[in-house]
Amino acid sequence: MKHWIGRHVVIQRLDGARSTVEGVLKGWDPIQEKVTLGPGELVIPFGSIHRIMQRNTYPAWNAIGYVVKHTIQFDNAVYFGSCVMVWRGDSLVASQAVLTAHDKNTVTLSNGMILRKDEHEFVVRSLRGHV
């Protein structure tokens, strides 16, 4: 892992909520089983690390989404638990809704709302980077 020293990284920690910290990897100590992250000399034990990623491969939302129109797209959004924006005309109904079910005419959101497909647009934004 010494090839990571000096690179801007994101470390995902194993503290229940899997919080993330980012900075420059300043040191890797296999004897004391810890990494040092700067600035600030933050020391993280190996046992607390879930994953280390380069900053540019950290998952982020794509700026452009696509409108869900076809049955297979609705199926995939339900299966993967994708976050969707729900629009009714020019009004934003929900910014991060999760689809739980759909049929020919309606969509059910995780909060229990049932919306008609012909009255709403559902926009999915995918993640880019490694998950």
C-alpha positions as MATLAB code, in Angstrom:
seq = 'MKHWIGRHVVIQRLDGARSTVEGVLKGWDPIQEKVTLGPGELVIPFGSIHRIMQRNTYPAWNAIGYVVKHTIQFDNAVYFGSCVMVWRGDSLVASQAVLTAHDKNTVTLSNGMILRKDEHEFVVRSLRGHV';
ca = [
       0.000    0.000    0.000;
       2.988    2.310   -0.001;
       2.134    3.364   -3.563;
      -0.848    5.267   -2.080;
       1.377    7.539    0.037;
       1.077   11.151   -1.115;
      -2.237   10.570   -2.896;
      -5.558   12.159   -2.026;
      -7.706    9.286   -0.710;
     -11.085    8.611    0.836;
     -11.161    6.100    3.697;
     -14.444    4.440    4.532;
     -14.457    3.493    8.222;
     -16.121    0.587   10.010;
     -17.892    2.538   12.740;
     -21.465    1.382   12.256;
     -22.517    4.161    9.891;
     -19.471    3.622    7.658;
     -18.395    7.242    7.869;
     -15.799    8.532    5.458;
     -12.736   10.698    5.939;
     -10.571   12.126    3.218;
      -7.163   13.649    2.920;
      -3.607   12.931    1.789;
      -2.218    9.571    2.883;
       0.942   10.574    4.752;
       2.030    7.259    6.166;
       1.456    3.523    6.243;
       2.804    1.642    9.281;
       2.447   -2.156    8.968;
       4.153   -2.757   12.336;
       1.760   -0.593   14.385;
      -1.062   -1.387   11.916;
      -2.162    2.183   11.244;
      -2.330    4.815    8.536;
      -1.742    8.542    8.931;
      -3.956   10.921    7.018;
      -3.244   14.617    6.573;
      -3.750   17.413    7.048;
      -3.965   17.132   10.817;
      -2.116   13.845   11.263;
      -5.277   11.751   11.734;
      -4.268    8.203   12.736;
      -6.610    5.375   11.708;
      -5.970    1.764   12.827;
      -6.130   -0.923   10.129;
      -9.004   -2.627   11.980;
     -11.187    0.477   11.570;
     -10.783    0.663    7.794;
     -13.424   -0.801    5.494;
     -12.078    0.529    2.203;
      -9.505    2.973    0.831;
     -10.238    4.646   -2.503;
      -8.535    7.306   -4.558;
     -10.486   10.556   -4.366;
     -11.307   10.585   -8.076;
     -12.931    7.120   -7.897;
     -15.237    7.992   -5.001;
     -18.870    7.500   -6.065;
     -20.741   10.665   -7.026;
     -24.072   11.402   -8.691;
     -23.989   12.064  -12.408;
     -25.192   15.551  -13.248;
     -27.535   14.234  -15.947;
     -30.244   11.689  -15.285;
     -32.722    9.934  -17.501;
     -36.503    9.833  -17.503;
     -37.890    6.422  -16.608;
     -40.417    5.457  -19.278;
     -40.223    1.717  -19.955;
     -41.320   -1.184  -17.756;
     -37.797   -2.606  -17.522;
     -36.510    0.770  -16.280;
     -39.150    0.830  -13.539;
     -38.300   -2.804  -12.688;
     -34.606   -1.914  -12.356;
     -35.311    1.190  -10.253;
     -37.370   -0.929   -7.844;
     -34.854   -3.799   -7.795;
     -31.806   -1.579   -7.154;
     -33.587    0.840   -4.801;
     -32.571    3.777   -6.973;
     -33.227    7.324   -5.812;
     -35.447    9.168   -8.247;
     -36.668   12.720   -8.589;
     -40.410   12.905   -9.160;
     -41.793   15.788  -11.203;
     -45.350   16.822  -11.936;
     -45.088   19.352  -14.727;
     -42.654   22.014  -13.522;
     -43.126   21.138   -9.846;
     -40.753   18.878   -7.937;
     -42.840   16.373   -5.962;
     -39.900   14.477   -4.378;
     -36.162   14.991   -4.724;
     -34.935   11.600   -3.492;
     -37.789    9.131   -3.600;
     -37.297    5.370   -3.673;
     -39.620    3.255   -5.796;
     -40.909    0.132   -4.038;
     -43.396   -1.144   -6.624;
     -45.090   -0.319   -9.899;
     -47.751   -1.631  -12.219;
     -49.026   -0.587  -15.641;
     -50.430    2.757  -14.438;
     -49.008    3.573  -10.994;
     -45.797    3.767   -8.988;
     -45.551    3.232   -5.221;
     -42.890    5.167   -3.292;
     -41.209    3.999   -0.089;
     -43.242    6.534    1.925;
     -46.492    4.900    0.721;
     -47.460    7.502   -1.883;
     -49.029    6.083   -5.023;
     -48.476    8.201   -8.131;
     -49.858    7.856  -11.647;
     -47.256    7.325  -14.354;
     -49.118    9.468  -16.881;
     -49.183   12.472  -14.497;
     -45.566   12.335  -13.268;
     -42.023   12.052  -14.586;
     -39.496    9.924  -12.723;
     -35.856   10.888  -13.232;
     -33.021    8.565  -12.168;
     -29.465    9.788  -11.648;
     -26.869    7.034  -11.638;
     -23.675    6.832   -9.585;
     -20.319    7.180  -11.302;
     -17.140    5.726   -9.842;
     -16.641    2.517   -7.909;
     -19.260    1.461   -5.407;
];
